[in-house]
mmCIF file of C-alpha atoms in Angstrom:
data_model
loop_
_atom_site.group_PDB
_atom_site.id
_atom_site.type_symbol
_atom_site.label_atom_id
_atom_site.label_comp_id
_atom_site.label_asym_id
_atom_site.label_seq_id
_atom_site.Cartn_x
_atom_site.Cartn_y
_atom_site.Cartn_z
ATOM 1 C CA MET A 1 -8.092 21.094 1.594
ATOM 2 C CA SER A 2 -4.431 21.936 1.430
ATOM 3 C CA VAL A 3 -2.749 18.644 0.603
ATOM 4 C CA LYS A 4 0.203 17.976 2.883
ATOM 5 C CA ILE A 5 2.110 15.317 1.013
ATOM 6 C CA GLU A 6 5.814 14.508 0.813
ATOM 7 C CA PRO A 7 7.523 17.012 -1.577
ATOM 8 C CA SER A 8 8.714 14.591 -4.234
ATOM 9 C CA TRP A 9 5.214 13.142 -4.528
ATOM 10 C CA ALA A 10 3.687 16.625 -4.475
ATOM 11 C CA LYS A 11 5.720 17.409 -7.580
ATOM 12 C CA VAL A 12 4.939 14.166 -9.391
ATOM 13 C CA LEU A 13 1.223 14.343 -8.614
ATOM 14 C CA ALA A 14 0.726 18.111 -8.901
ATOM 15 C CA ALA A 15 -1.655 17.812 -11.851
ATOM 16 C CA GLU A 16 -3.914 15.382 -9.957
ATOM 17 C CA PHE A 17 -4.446 17.789 -7.081
ATOM 18 C CA GLU A 18 -5.858 20.386 -9.493
ATOM 19 C CA LYS A 19 -8.419 18.063 -11.060
ATOM 20 C CA ASP A 20 -12.121 18.292 -10.219
ATOM 21 C CA TYR A 21 -12.346 14.727 -8.917
ATOM 22 C CA PHE A 22 -9.654 15.368 -6.301
ATOM 23 C CA LYS A 23 -11.328 18.583 -5.186
ATOM 24 C CA GLY A 24 -14.489 16.461 -4.879
ATOM 25 C CA ILE A 25 -12.709 14.040 -2.538
ATOM 26 C CA ALA A 26 -11.636 16.959 -0.326
ATOM 27 C CA GLU A 27 -15.175 18.407 -0.245
ATOM 28 C CA PHE A 28 -16.683 15.022 0.551
ATOM 29 C CA LEU A 29 -14.313 14.425 3.487
ATOM 30 C CA LYS A 30 -14.935 17.911 4.867
ATOM 31 C CA ALA A 31 -18.677 17.392 4.715
ATOM 32 C CA GLU A 32 -18.485 13.957 6.359
ATOM 33 C CA LYS A 33 -16.381 15.315 9.214
ATOM 34 C CA ALA A 34 -18.723 18.285 9.624
ATOM 35 C CA ALA A 35 -21.591 15.775 9.910
ATOM 36 C CA GLY A 36 -19.790 14.056 12.783
ATOM 37 C CA LYS A 37 -18.643 10.981 10.847
ATOM 38 C CA VAL A 38 -15.522 9.212 12.085
ATOM 39 C CA ILE A 39 -13.008 8.775 9.268
ATOM 40 C CA TYR A 40 -9.964 6.488 9.255
ATOM 41 C CA PRO A 41 -7.063 6.945 9.136
ATOM 42 C CA PRO A 42 -6.737 10.273 10.976
ATOM 43 C CA GLY A 43 -6.174 13.240 8.642
ATOM 44 C CA PRO A 44 -2.423 13.599 9.192
ATOM 45 C CA GLU A 45 -1.944 9.901 8.293
ATOM 46 C CA ILE A 46 -3.965 9.729 5.047
ATOM 47 C CA PHE A 47 -0.776 10.192 3.002
ATOM 48 C CA SER A 48 1.604 8.267 5.281
ATOM 49 C CA ALA A 49 2.558 5.823 2.521
ATOM 50 C CA PHE A 50 3.959 8.733 0.546
ATOM 51 C CA SER A 51 5.710 10.352 3.512
ATOM 52 C CA LEU A 52 7.514 7.117 4.404
ATOM 53 C CA THR A 53 8.421 6.175 0.837
ATOM 54 C CA PRO A 54 9.451 9.242 -1.213
ATOM 55 C CA PHE A 55 9.114 8.857 -4.975
ATOM 56 C CA GLY A 56 12.838 8.463 -5.516
ATOM 57 C CA ASN A 57 13.003 5.631 -2.993
ATOM 58 C CA VAL A 58 10.236 3.460 -4.481
ATOM 59 C CA LYS A 59 11.609 0.078 -5.516
ATOM 60 C CA ALA A 60 8.573 -2.104 -4.809
ATOM 61 C CA VAL A 61 4.822 -1.523 -4.520
ATOM 62 C CA LEU A 62 2.368 -3.483 -2.382
ATOM 63 C CA LEU A 63 -1.266 -2.837 -3.269
ATOM 64 C CA GLY A 64 -4.157 -3.076 -0.824
ATOM 65 C CA GLN A 65 -7.772 -2.219 -1.317
ATOM 66 C CA ASP A 66 -9.327 -0.412 1.643
ATOM 67 C CA PRO A 67 -8.064 0.951 4.980
ATOM 68 C CA TYR A 68 -8.989 -0.938 8.136
ATOM 69 C CA HIS A 69 -12.264 0.463 9.521
ATOM 70 C CA GLY A 70 -11.846 -0.300 13.247
ATOM 71 C CA PRO A 71 -10.614 2.076 15.971
ATOM 72 C CA GLY A 72 -6.867 2.605 16.036
ATOM 73 C CA GLN A 73 -6.129 0.263 13.121
ATOM 74 C CA ALA A 74 -5.517 2.248 9.936
ATOM 75 C CA HIS A 75 -2.499 4.576 9.838
ATOM 76 C CA GLY A 76 -1.945 5.019 6.107
ATOM 77 C CA LEU A 77 -0.089 1.845 5.101
ATOM 78 C CA CYS A 78 -1.875 -1.119 3.561
ATOM 79 C CA PHE A 79 -2.003 -4.262 5.742
ATOM 80 C CA SER A 80 -0.287 -2.437 8.646
ATOM 81 C CA VAL A 81 -1.662 -1.576 12.104
ATOM 82 C CA ARG A 82 -0.092 0.270 14.998
ATOM 83 C CA LYS A 83 1.645 -1.565 17.814
ATOM 84 C CA GLY A 84 -0.796 -2.670 20.506
ATOM 85 C CA VAL A 85 -3.537 -3.375 17.942
ATOM 86 C CA THR A 86 -4.467 -7.008 17.297
ATOM 87 C CA ILE A 87 -2.685 -8.304 14.174
ATOM 88 C CA PRO A 88 -5.318 -8.640 11.421
ATOM 89 C CA PRO A 89 -5.897 -12.093 9.868
ATOM 90 C CA SER A 90 -4.389 -11.231 6.463
ATOM 91 C CA LEU A 91 -1.227 -9.983 8.139
ATOM 92 C CA VAL A 92 -1.077 -13.120 10.304
ATOM 93 C CA ASN A 93 -0.977 -15.084 7.052
ATOM 94 C CA MET A 94 1.663 -12.759 5.595
ATOM 95 C CA TYR A 95 3.833 -13.512 8.629
ATOM 96 C CA LYS A 96 3.259 -17.253 8.158
ATOM 97 C CA GLU A 97 4.492 -16.971 4.554
ATOM 98 C CA LEU A 98 7.424 -14.806 5.650
ATOM 99 C CA LYS A 99 8.433 -17.543 8.087
ATOM 100 C CA ALA A 100 8.114 -20.262 5.413
ATOM 101 C CA ASP A 101 9.890 -18.140 2.789
ATOM 102 C CA LEU A 102 12.777 -16.574 4.716
ATOM 103 C CA ASP A 103 12.540 -18.121 8.186
ATOM 104 C CA ILE A 104 11.670 -14.736 9.711
ATOM 105 C CA ASP A 105 9.463 -14.820 12.797
ATOM 106 C CA SER A 106 6.513 -12.548 13.457
ATOM 107 C CA PRO A 107 7.611 -9.489 15.490
ATOM 108 C CA GLY A 108 4.531 -9.836 17.672
ATOM 109 C CA HIS A 109 2.895 -6.693 16.284
ATOM 110 C CA GLY A 110 1.489 -5.514 12.939
ATOM 111 C CA PHE A 111 3.434 -2.262 12.471
ATOM 112 C CA LEU A 112 5.072 -2.418 9.020
ATOM 113 C CA GLU A 113 6.605 1.060 8.822
ATOM 114 C CA GLU A 114 10.159 -0.351 8.527
ATOM 115 C CA TRP A 115 9.229 -1.934 5.196
ATOM 116 C CA ALA A 116 7.947 1.397 3.880
ATOM 117 C CA GLN A 117 11.140 3.133 4.966
ATOM 118 C CA GLN A 118 13.127 0.746 2.776
ATOM 119 C CA GLY A 119 11.307 1.580 -0.442
ATOM 120 C CA LEU A 120 8.119 -0.512 -0.335
ATOM 121 C CA LEU A 121 5.210 1.766 -1.287
ATOM 122 C CA MET A 122 2.325 0.331 0.744
ATOM 123 C CA LEU A 123 -0.632 1.763 -1.120
ATOM 124 C CA ASN A 124 -4.354 1.196 -0.590
ATOM 125 C CA ALA A 125 -6.636 1.871 -3.561
ATOM 126 C CA SER A 126 -8.840 3.978 -1.250
ATOM 127 C CA LEU A 127 -7.047 6.175 1.252
ATOM 128 C CA THR A 128 -9.943 6.718 3.687
ATOM 129 C CA VAL A 129 -12.952 4.831 5.073
ATOM 130 C CA GLU A 130 -15.834 5.581 7.425
ATOM 131 C CA ALA A 131 -15.613 3.871 10.792
ATOM 132 C CA GLY A 132 -17.282 0.478 10.749
ATOM 133 C CA LYS A 133 -18.186 0.661 7.070
ATOM 134 C CA PRO A 134 -15.726 -1.196 4.796
ATOM 135 C CA MET A 135 -15.420 0.132 1.235
ATOM 136 C CA SER A 136 -17.534 3.176 2.170
ATOM 137 C CA HIS A 137 -15.168 5.566 0.358
ATOM 138 C CA SER A 138 -14.366 3.336 -2.608
ATOM 139 C CA LYS A 139 -16.489 5.398 -4.988
ATOM 140 C CA ILE A 140 -15.504 8.965 -3.984
ATOM 141 C CA GLY A 141 -12.551 9.297 -6.365
ATOM 142 C CA TRP A 142 -9.668 7.760 -4.467
ATOM 143 C CA GLU A 143 -9.189 4.992 -6.986
ATOM 144 C CA GLN A 144 -8.688 7.539 -9.770
ATOM 145 C CA PHE A 145 -5.971 9.130 -7.647
ATOM 146 C CA THR A 146 -4.195 5.909 -6.691
ATOM 147 C CA ASP A 147 -4.396 4.652 -10.284
ATOM 148 C CA ALA A 148 -2.550 7.843 -11.247
ATOM 149 C CA VAL A 149 0.051 7.027 -8.588
ATOM 150 C CA ILE A 150 0.615 3.573 -10.114
ATOM 151 C CA ARG A 151 0.847 5.028 -13.612
ATOM 152 C CA LYS A 152 3.421 7.608 -12.497
ATOM 153 C CA VAL A 153 5.594 4.953 -10.886
ATOM 154 C CA SER A 154 5.287 2.860 -14.047
ATOM 155 C CA GLU A 155 6.098 5.749 -16.382
ATOM 156 C CA GLU A 156 8.905 7.468 -14.483
ATOM 157 C CA LYS A 157 10.740 4.606 -12.793
ATOM 158 C CA GLU A 158 12.320 1.332 -13.919
ATOM 159 C CA GLY A 159 12.596 -2.131 -12.441
ATOM 160 C CA VAL A 160 9.958 -1.710 -9.744
ATOM 161 C CA VAL A 161 8.527 -4.921 -8.257
ATOM 162 C CA PHE A 162 4.721 -4.793 -8.016
ATOM 163 C CA LEU A 163 3.113 -7.227 -5.545
ATOM 164 C CA LEU A 164 -0.450 -7.867 -6.692
ATOM 165 C CA TRP A 165 -2.340 -10.083 -4.263
ATOM 166 C CA GLY A 166 -5.905 -11.076 -5.135
ATOM 167 C CA LYS A 167 -8.208 -10.288 -8.022
ATOM 168 C CA PHE A 168 -8.689 -6.607 -7.176
ATOM 169 C CA ALA A 169 -4.981 -5.834 -7.058
ATOM 170 C CA GLN A 170 -4.287 -7.896 -10.170
ATOM 171 C CA GLN A 171 -6.652 -5.708 -12.201
ATOM 172 C CA LYS A 172 -4.108 -2.924 -11.688
ATOM 173 C CA GLU A 173 -1.601 -4.731 -13.887
ATOM 174 C CA ALA A 174 -3.194 -2.914 -16.838
ATOM 175 C CA LEU A 175 -1.650 0.311 -15.450
ATOM 176 C CA ILE A 176 1.881 -1.121 -15.344
ATOM 177 C CA ASP A 177 4.421 -1.303 -18.162
ATOM 178 C CA THR A 178 5.424 -4.936 -17.708
ATOM 179 C CA GLY A 179 8.194 -4.427 -20.264
ATOM 180 C CA LYS A 180 10.285 -2.519 -17.696
ATOM 181 C CA HIS A 181 8.788 -3.570 -14.359
ATOM 182 C CA PHE A 182 8.190 -6.863 -12.549
ATOM 183 C CA VAL A 183 4.774 -8.143 -11.447
ATOM 184 C CA LEU A 184 4.454 -10.841 -8.785
ATOM 185 C CA LYS A 185 0.894 -12.140 -8.573
ATOM 186 C CA ALA A 186 -0.589 -14.372 -5.883
ATOM 187 C CA ALA A 187 -3.845 -15.018 -4.075
ATOM 188 C CA HIS A 188 -4.813 -12.550 -1.353
ATOM 189 C CA PRO A 189 -3.498 -13.438 2.122
ATOM 190 C CA SER A 190 -7.016 -13.269 3.567
ATOM 191 C CA PRO A 191 -8.109 -16.422 5.437
ATOM 192 C CA PHE A 192 -10.645 -16.919 2.652
ATOM 193 C CA SER A 193 -8.035 -17.252 -0.074
ATOM 194 C CA ALA A 194 -4.541 -17.699 1.385
ATOM 195 C CA THR A 195 -4.575 -21.458 0.807
ATOM 196 C CA ALA A 196 -5.521 -20.902 -2.845
ATOM 197 C CA GLY A 197 -2.143 -19.527 -3.901
ATOM 198 C CA PHE A 198 -0.746 -17.123 -1.346
ATOM 199 C CA PHE A 199 0.938 -19.716 0.818
ATOM 200 C CA GLY A 200 3.954 -20.952 -1.084
ATOM 201 C CA SER A 201 4.161 -17.906 -3.385
ATOM 202 C CA ARG A 202 7.406 -16.724 -1.700
ATOM 203 C CA PRO A 203 6.850 -13.024 -2.484
ATOM 204 C CA PHE A 204 9.486 -11.772 -0.055
ATOM 205 C CA SER A 205 12.442 -13.727 -1.412
ATOM 206 C CA LYS A 206 11.302 -13.242 -5.017
ATOM 207 C CA THR A 207 11.132 -9.464 -4.521
ATOM 208 C CA ASN A 208 14.647 -9.370 -3.120
ATOM 209 C CA LYS A 209 16.010 -11.562 -5.907
ATOM 210 C CA LEU A 210 14.596 -9.181 -8.521
ATOM 211 C CA LEU A 211 16.020 -6.159 -6.680
ATOM 212 C CA GLU A 212 19.440 -7.754 -6.295
ATOM 213 C CA GLN A 213 19.555 -8.681 -9.988
ATOM 214 C CA GLN A 214 19.324 -4.959 -10.714
ATOM 215 C CA GLY A 215 21.990 -4.032 -8.186
ATOM 216 C CA LYS A 216 19.409 -2.583 -5.784
ATOM 217 C CA GLN A 217 19.477 -3.016 -2.045
ATOM 218 C CA PRO A 218 17.118 -5.844 -1.021
ATOM 219 C CA ILE A 219 14.432 -5.257 1.599
ATOM 220 C CA ASP A 220 15.243 -6.497 5.094
ATOM 221 C CA TRP A 221 11.882 -8.017 5.953
ATOM 222 C CA ARG A 222 12.738 -8.440 9.627
ATOM 223 C CA LEU A 223 10.754 -6.098 11.837
ATOM 224 C CA THR A 224 11.907 -4.766 15.187
ATOM 225 C CA PRO A 225 9.827 -6.483 17.920
#
């Protein structure tokens, strides 16, 4: 598999692409497709988070776990779906908190690309999934790759705001140098846990305050309808 990834990330992650585990991911995906399995997101969109947020632009990181596994949902950004697709429950709750936090209304869709274009790296721990089978690719090596991504951001950048929602994401704090970065933890926005500490956490305004304190451009969380 020739990895088509944004040039700045290709340089930062060059060593990872040469490792056996990454070659194993490529071989696994090839075999699954050859066997007729449907994989999400489509091949050209597996690395969309990197294309939309070049390494030099990263000022905040939002961590997800697994791509959506329904038709037309996943397109390479955690929590995001394409326009015309029903807004997933976790994102509905994110919009509720955005309204409470910054009085910003839902755009009526779940397409979050504008956030990524402003420097929010929207990274899932696994970058692919088999249709209809959540977490089906969680053990094929993706987490080793995305852990390396988090480490690189931590090592080579300063003052990045990491949004860690839920227990899974919060385990990634061990990869982050909290002496030079900021970590905002909250419950996951899932309907199962949003009332246990996501609602009221004000992640959007807190992120912008931390960015502004460093003289960085805040994120405009408003999305074009």
